[in-house]
Coordinates of C-alpha atoms in Angstrom, one line a residue:
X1314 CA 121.9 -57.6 56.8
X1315 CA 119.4 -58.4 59.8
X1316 CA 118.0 -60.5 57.9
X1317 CA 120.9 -63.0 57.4
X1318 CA 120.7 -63.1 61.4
X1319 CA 116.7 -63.9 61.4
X1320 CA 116.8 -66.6 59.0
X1321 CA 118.4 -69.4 61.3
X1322 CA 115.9 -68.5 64.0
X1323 CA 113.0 -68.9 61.9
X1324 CA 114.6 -71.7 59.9
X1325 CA 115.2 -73.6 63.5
X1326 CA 111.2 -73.2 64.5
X1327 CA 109.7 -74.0 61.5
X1328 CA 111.9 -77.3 61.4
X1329 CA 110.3 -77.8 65.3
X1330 CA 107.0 -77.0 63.9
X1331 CA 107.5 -79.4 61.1
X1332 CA 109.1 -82.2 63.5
X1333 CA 105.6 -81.6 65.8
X1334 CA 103.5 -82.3 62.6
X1335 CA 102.0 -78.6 63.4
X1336 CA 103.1 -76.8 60.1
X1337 CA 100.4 -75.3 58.5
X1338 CA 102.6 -74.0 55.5
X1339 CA 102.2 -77.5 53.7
X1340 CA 98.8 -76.7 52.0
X1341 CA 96.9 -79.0 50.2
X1342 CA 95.9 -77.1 47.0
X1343 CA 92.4 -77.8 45.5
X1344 CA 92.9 -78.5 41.8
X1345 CA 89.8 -79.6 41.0
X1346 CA 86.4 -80.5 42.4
X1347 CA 84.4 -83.6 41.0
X1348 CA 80.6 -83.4 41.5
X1349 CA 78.4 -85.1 43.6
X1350 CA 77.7 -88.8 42.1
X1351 CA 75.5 -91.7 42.7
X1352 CA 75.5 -92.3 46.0
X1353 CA 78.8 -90.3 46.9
X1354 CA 78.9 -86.5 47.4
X1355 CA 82.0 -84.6 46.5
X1356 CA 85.4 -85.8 46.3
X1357 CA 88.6 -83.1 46.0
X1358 CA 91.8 -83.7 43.5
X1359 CA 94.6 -82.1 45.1
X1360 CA 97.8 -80.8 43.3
X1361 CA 100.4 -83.2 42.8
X1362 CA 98.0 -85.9 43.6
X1363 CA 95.6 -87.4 41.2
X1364 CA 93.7 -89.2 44.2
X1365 CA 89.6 -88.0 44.5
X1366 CA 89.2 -87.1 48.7
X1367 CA 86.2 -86.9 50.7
X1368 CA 86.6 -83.5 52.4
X1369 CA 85.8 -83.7 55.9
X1370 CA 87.2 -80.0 56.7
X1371 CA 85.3 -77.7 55.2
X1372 CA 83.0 -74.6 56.9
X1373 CA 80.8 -75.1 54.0
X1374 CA 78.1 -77.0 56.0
X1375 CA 74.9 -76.1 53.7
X1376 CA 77.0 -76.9 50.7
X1377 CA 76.2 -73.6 49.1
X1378 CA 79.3 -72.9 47.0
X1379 CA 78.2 -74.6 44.1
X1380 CA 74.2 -73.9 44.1
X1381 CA 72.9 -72.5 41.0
X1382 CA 71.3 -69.6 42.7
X1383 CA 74.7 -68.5 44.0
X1384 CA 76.5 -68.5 40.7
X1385 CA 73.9 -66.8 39.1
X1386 CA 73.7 -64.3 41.8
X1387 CA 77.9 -63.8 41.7
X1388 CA 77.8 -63.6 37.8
X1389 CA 75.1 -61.3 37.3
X1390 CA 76.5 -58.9 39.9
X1391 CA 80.0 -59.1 38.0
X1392 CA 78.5 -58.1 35.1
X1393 CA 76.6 -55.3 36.5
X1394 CA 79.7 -54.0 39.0
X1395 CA 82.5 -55.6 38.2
X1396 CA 84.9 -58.0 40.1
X1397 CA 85.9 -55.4 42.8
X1398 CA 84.7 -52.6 45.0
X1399 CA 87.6 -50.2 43.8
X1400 CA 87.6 -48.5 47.1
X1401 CA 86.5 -48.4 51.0
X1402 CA 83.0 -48.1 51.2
X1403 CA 83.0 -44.2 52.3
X1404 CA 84.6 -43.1 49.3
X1405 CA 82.8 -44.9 46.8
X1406 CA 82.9 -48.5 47.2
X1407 CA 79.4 -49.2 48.7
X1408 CA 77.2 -50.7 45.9
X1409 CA 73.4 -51.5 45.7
X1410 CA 74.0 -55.2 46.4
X1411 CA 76.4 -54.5 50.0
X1412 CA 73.3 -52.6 51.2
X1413 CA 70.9 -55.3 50.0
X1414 CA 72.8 -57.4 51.8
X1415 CA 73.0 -55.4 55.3
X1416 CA 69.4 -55.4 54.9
X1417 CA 68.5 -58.7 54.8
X1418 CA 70.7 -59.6 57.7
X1419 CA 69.4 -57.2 59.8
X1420 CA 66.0 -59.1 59.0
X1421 CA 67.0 -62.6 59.1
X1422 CA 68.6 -61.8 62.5
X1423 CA 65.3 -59.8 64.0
X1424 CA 67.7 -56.5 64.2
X1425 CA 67.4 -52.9 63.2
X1426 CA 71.0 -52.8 61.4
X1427 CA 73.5 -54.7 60.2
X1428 CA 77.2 -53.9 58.5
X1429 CA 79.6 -56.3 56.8
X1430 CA 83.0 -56.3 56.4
X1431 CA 85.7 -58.4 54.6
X1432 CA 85.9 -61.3 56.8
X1433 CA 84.6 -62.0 60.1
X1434 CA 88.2 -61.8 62.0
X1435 CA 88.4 -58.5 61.1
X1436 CA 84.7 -58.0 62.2
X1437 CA 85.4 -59.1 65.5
X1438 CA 89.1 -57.0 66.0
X1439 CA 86.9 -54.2 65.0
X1440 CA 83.8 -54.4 66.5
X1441 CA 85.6 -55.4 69.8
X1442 CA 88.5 -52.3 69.7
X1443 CA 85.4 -50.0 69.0
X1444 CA 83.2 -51.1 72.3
X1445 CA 86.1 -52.0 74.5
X1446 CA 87.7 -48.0 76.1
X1447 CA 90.1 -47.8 78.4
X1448 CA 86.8 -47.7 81.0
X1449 CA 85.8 -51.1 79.8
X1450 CA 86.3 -54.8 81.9
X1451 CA 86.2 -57.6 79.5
X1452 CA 84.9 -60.7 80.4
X1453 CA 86.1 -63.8 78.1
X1454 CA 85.6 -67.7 78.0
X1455 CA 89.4 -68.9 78.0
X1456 CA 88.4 -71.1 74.6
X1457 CA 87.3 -68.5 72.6
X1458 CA 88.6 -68.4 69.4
X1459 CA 91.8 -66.8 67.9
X1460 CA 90.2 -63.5 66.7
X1461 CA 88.8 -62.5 70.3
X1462 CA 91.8 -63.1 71.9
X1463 CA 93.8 -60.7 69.8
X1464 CA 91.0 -58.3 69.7
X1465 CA 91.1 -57.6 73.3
X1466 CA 95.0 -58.0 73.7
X1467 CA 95.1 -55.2 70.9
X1468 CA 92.8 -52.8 72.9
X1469 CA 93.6 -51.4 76.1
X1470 CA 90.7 -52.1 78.8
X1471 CA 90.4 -50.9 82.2
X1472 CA 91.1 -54.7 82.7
X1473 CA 90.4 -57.9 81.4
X1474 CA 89.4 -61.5 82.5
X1475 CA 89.1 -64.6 81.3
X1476 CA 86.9 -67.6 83.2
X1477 CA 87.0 -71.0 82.5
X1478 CA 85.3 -72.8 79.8
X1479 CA 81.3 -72.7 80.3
X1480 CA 82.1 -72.1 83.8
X1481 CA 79.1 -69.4 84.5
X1482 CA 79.9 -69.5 88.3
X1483 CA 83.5 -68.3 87.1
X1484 CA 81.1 -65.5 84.7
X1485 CA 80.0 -64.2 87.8
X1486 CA 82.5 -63.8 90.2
X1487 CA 84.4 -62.0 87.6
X1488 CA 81.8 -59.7 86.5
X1489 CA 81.7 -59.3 90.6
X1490 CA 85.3 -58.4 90.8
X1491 CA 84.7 -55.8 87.3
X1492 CA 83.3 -53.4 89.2
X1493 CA 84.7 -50.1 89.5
X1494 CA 84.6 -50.1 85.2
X1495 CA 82.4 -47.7 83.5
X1496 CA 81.0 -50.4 81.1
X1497 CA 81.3 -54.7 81.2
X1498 CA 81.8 -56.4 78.1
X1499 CA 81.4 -60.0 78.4
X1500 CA 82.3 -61.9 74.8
X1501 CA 81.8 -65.2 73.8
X1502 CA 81.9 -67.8 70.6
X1503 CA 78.2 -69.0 70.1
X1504 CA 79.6 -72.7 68.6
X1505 CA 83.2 -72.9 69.8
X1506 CA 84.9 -74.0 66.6
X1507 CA 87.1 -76.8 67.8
X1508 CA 84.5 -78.7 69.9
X1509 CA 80.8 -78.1 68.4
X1510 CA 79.9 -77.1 72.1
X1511 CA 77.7 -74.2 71.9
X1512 CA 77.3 -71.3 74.7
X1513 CA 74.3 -71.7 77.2
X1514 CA 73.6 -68.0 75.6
X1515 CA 70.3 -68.0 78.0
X1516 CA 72.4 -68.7 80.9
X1517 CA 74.9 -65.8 80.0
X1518 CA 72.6 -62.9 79.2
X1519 CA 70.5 -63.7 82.6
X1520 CA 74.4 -63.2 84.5
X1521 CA 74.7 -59.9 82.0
X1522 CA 71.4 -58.6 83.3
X1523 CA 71.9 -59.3 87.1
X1524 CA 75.0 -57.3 87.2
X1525 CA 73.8 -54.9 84.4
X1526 CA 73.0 -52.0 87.4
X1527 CA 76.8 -52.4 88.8
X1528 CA 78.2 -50.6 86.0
X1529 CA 77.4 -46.8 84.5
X1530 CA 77.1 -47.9 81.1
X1531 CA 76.1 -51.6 81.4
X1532 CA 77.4 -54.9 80.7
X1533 CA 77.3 -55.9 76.9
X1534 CA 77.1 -59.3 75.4
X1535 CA 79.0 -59.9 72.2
X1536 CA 78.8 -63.0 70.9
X1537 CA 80.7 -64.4 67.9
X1538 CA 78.6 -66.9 66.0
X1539 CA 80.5 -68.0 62.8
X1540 CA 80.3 -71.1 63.3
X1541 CA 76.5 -71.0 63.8
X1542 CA 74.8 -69.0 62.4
X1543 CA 73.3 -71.0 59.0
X1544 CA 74.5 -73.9 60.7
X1545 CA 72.9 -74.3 63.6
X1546 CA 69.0 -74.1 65.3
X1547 CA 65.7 -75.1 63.3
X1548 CA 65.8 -72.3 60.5
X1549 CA 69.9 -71.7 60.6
X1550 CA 69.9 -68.4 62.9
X1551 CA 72.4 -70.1 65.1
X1552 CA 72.8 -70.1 69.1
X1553 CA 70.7 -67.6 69.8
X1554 CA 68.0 -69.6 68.1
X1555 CA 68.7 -72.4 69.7
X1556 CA 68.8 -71.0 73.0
X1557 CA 66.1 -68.7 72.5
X1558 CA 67.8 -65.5 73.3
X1559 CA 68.9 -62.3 71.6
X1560 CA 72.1 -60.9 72.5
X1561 CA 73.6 -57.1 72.8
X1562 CA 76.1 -57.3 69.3
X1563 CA 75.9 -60.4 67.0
X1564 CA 78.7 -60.7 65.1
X1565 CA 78.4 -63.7 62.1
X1566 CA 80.4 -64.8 58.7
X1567 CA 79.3 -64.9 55.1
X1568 CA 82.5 -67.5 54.7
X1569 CA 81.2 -70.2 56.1
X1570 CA 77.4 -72.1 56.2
X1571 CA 76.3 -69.2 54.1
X1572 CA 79.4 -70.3 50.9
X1573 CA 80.5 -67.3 50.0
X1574 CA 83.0 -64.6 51.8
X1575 CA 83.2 -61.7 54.7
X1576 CA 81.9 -60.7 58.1
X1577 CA 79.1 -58.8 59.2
X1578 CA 78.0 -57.6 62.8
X1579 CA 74.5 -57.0 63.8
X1580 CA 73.1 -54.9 66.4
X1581 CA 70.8 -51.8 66.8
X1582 CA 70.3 -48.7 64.2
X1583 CA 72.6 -46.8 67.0
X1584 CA 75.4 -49.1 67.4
X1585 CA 75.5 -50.0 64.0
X1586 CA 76.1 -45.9 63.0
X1587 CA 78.5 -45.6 65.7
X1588 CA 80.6 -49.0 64.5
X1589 CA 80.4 -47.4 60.3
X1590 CA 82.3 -44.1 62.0
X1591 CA 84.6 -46.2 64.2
X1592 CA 85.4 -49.3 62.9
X1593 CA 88.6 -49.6 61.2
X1594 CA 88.9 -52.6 59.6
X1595 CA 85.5 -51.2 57.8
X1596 CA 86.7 -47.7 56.9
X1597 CA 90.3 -48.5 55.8
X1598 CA 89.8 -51.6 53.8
X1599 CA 87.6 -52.8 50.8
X1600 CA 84.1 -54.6 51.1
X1601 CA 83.7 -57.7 49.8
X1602 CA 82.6 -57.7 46.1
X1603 CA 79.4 -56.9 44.8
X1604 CA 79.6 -60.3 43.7
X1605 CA 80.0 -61.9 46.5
X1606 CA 77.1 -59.8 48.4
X1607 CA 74.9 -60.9 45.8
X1608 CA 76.0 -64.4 46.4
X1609 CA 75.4 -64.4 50.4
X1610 CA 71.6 -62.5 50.0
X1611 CA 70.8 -65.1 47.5
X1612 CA 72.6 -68.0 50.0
X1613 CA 70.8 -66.0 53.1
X1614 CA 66.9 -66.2 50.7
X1615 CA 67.9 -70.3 50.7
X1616 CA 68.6 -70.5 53.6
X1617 CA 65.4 -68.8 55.0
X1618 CA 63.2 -71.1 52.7
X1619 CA 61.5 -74.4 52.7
X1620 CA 64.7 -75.8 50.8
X1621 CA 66.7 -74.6 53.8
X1622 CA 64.6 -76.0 56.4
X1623 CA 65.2 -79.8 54.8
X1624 CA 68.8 -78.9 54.3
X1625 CA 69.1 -78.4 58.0
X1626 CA 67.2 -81.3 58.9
X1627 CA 69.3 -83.6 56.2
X1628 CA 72.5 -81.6 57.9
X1629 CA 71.5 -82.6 61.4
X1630 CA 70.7 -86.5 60.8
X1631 CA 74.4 -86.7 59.3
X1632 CA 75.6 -85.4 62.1
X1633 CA 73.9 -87.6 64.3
X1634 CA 74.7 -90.5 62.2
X1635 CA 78.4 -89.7 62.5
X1636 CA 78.3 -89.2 66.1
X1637 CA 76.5 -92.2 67.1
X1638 CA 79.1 -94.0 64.7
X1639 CA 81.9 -92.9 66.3
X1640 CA 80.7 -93.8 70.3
X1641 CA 79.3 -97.3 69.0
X1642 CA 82.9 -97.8 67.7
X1643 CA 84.0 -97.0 70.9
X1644 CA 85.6 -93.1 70.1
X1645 CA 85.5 -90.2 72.9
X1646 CA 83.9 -87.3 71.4
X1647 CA 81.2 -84.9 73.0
X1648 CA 77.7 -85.0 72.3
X1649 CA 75.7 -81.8 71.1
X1650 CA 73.7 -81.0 67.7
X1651 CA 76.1 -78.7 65.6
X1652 CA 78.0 -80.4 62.6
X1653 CA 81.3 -79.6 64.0
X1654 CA 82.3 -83.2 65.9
X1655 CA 85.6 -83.5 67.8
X1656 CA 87.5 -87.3 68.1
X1657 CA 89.7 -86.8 70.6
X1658 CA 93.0 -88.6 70.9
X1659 CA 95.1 -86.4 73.9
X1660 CA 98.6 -87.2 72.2
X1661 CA 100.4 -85.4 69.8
X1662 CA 102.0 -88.0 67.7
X1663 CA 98.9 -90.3 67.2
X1664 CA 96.8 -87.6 66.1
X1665 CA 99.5 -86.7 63.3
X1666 CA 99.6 -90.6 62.7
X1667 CA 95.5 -90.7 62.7
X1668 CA 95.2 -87.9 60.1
X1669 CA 97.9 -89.3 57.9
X1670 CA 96.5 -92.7 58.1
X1671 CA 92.8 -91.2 57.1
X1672 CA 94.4 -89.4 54.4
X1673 CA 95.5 -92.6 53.0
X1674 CA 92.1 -93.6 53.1
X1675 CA 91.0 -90.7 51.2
X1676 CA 89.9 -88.7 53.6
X1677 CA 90.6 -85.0 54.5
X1678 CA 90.4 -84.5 58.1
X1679 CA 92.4 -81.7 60.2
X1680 CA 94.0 -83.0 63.8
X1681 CA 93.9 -79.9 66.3
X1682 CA 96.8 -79.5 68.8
X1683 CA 98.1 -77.1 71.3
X1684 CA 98.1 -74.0 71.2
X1685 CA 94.5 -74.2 69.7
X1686 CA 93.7 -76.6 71.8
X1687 CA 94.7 -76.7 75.6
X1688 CA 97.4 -80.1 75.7
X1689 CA 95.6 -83.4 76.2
X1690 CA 92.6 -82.2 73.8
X1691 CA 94.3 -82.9 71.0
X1692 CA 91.7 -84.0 68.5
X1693 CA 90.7 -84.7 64.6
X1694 CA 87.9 -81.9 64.0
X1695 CA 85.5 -83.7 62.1
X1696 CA 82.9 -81.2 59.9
X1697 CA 80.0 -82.4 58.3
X1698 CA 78.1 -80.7 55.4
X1699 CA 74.9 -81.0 54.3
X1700 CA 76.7 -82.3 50.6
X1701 CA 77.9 -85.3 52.6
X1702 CA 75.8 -88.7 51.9
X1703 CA 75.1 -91.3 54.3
X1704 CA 77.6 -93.4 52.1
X1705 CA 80.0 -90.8 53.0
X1706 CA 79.7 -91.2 56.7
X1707 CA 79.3 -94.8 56.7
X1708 CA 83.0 -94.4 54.4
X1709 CA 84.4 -92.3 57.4
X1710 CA 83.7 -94.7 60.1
X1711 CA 84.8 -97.9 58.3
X1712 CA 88.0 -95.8 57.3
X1713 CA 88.1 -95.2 61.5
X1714 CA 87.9 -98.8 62.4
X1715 CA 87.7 -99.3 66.0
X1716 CA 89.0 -97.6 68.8
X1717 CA 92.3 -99.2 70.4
X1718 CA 91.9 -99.8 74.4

């Protein structure tokens, strides 16, 4: 059988990938989750492993998966709709609460429409294969993440690009060398997941505009800002708040600030149509449940509220208090605002020893290495969440130490 001849190959890479300390099939299973005490917030039992962990890997930066509201929101729904959709949402799977839900993100993003889907990766593969025609350049920042790289390298543009890393000069010369394509589609991550860095979205959209006239159908900015949005800027709307700009196609997750599960793109009334008729992820697969919707309106109404507000503010002094810990102890990391907060360490084998030593220590903390990272950025990607304590932080750094010359 062919298969009998496949399993040695595999067998030999995922023995190299286990060698590298890069195999991700070794997952640590939640068990069970204690809740916030005293001066500690919470602490993760893992299978197999009666040890309580401070997770320092989490999306969850609000803290939103255990909130009251959210539960009740999730149950309720359940018990109105059940615990799935039952179909794709042209048949019969759309329910009151998924177009409650497209609603209020259309508003809490200042946009005429909005559409979710079942995660935000399939958002982007679908939202980009829609808008990129074989008439299309795309324009991409070489550290975007995982889900716009495949997106493009599944469609089939009139030709593609990629500049480096914030470089805007770079922006421009390629949108220079785009001409000659019907339409420019220049995409970006809003926070760039392993680093915290956010895109100067300003910056960007003022390139988009100058070479706007060079194409017959325009140049569109997509941005992908899962990692921002509910994260990041004074009321949680994300880079574009922060940089005071609204882009061409916003495309955001429910999965991560937010608590709760799936994608969503938003963009105009027109686009919006055009992506429910084209987009397959959307038309071949199931919504997120009614349950879940629920959840995210009611974690989106939190999140736009006063209680929001100080849980931004509380999220963004923990970050700074971690950051500043790290450079005082002498750590190379980058400076910025968002909750995402890289340590580098630029070798493979002491960042698998530095996670393995923090894990000893209690600690949950996830080392990033090539290919995710370009080599010599290898890193531990630090998260904090707004369910994090200062004695929490303070329990990282000691755990840290010093940094060796």
């Amino acid at each position: 059988m062919a298969l009998d001849r496949f399993h040695p190959l595999a067998q030999q890479e995922l023995d190299s990938l286990r060698a590298e300390g890069k195999r991700k099939s070794f997952e640590a299973v939640v068990e069970r989750v204690i809740q916030p005490q005293g001066q500690s917030g919470p602490r993760f039992v893992l299978r197999g492993d009666s040890a309580p962990y401070l997770r320092m890997n989490a999306n969850s930066y609000l803290g939103l998966s255990f909130h009251p509201k959210l539960i009740e929101a999730d149950e309720a729904a359940v018990r109105a709709y059940g615990v799935g959709p039952g179909a794709v949402r042209f048949i019969s799977g759309s329910y009151l609460p998924h177009v409650q839900l497209e609603a209020r993100l259309a508003a809490f993003h200042g946009r005429g429409a909005s559409m979710i889907f079942s995660s935000a990766y399939a958002t982007v593969l679908s939202v980009l294969s829609v808008l990129i025609t074989p008439q299309t350049a795309v324009i991409s920042d070489e550290l975007n993440h995982n889900c716009i790289i495949n997106a493009v390298r599944l469609s089939r543009p009139h030709s593609k690009a990629v500049y480096k890393h914030l470089d805007l000069d770079g922006l421009d010369t390629q949108l220079t060398a785009a001409k000659g394509a019907a339409r420019a589609l220049v995409v970006t991550d809003g926070i760039f997941s392993m680093r915290g860095a956010h895109a100067p979205l300003a910056e960007i959209a003022a390139i988009c505009r100058a070479h706007d006239a060079d194409f017959p159908e325009g140049v569109l900015l997509v941005v992908d800002d899962s990692h921002g949005v509910g994260a990041f800027g004074q009321t949680g709307r994300g880079t574009e708040e922060f940089t005071h700009t609204q882009v061409d196609v916003l495309i955001g997750t429910l999965g991560k600030a937010f608590g709760v599960n799936g994608g969503y793109v938003t963009s105009s009334h027109v686009l919006i149509d055009y992506l429910r008729e084209k987009s397959p992820t959307y038309i071949y697969s199931n919504p997120i449940t009614a349950g879940e919707a629920a959840a995210a309106h009611a974690a989106l109404d939190l999140t736009d509220s006063e209680w929001g507000r100080e849980r931004l503010t509380r999220l963004r002094s923990l970050t700074e208090q971690f950051r500043s810990g790290l450079k005082e102890r002498g750590f190379e990391t980058l400076d910025g605002q968002h909750p995402v907060v890289p340590l580098f360490v630029r070798d493979q084998a002491k960042l698998v020893a530095r996670v393995a030593d923090l894990k000893t220590r209690g600690i949950l903390a996830t080392g990033i290495s090539y290919p995710v990272v370009p080599k010599g950025d290898e890193s531990v990607r630090f998260q904090i969440n707004a369910d994090h304590t200062p004695a929490d932080v303070d329990e990282v750094l000691a755990a840290l130490g010093r940094a060796t010359p």
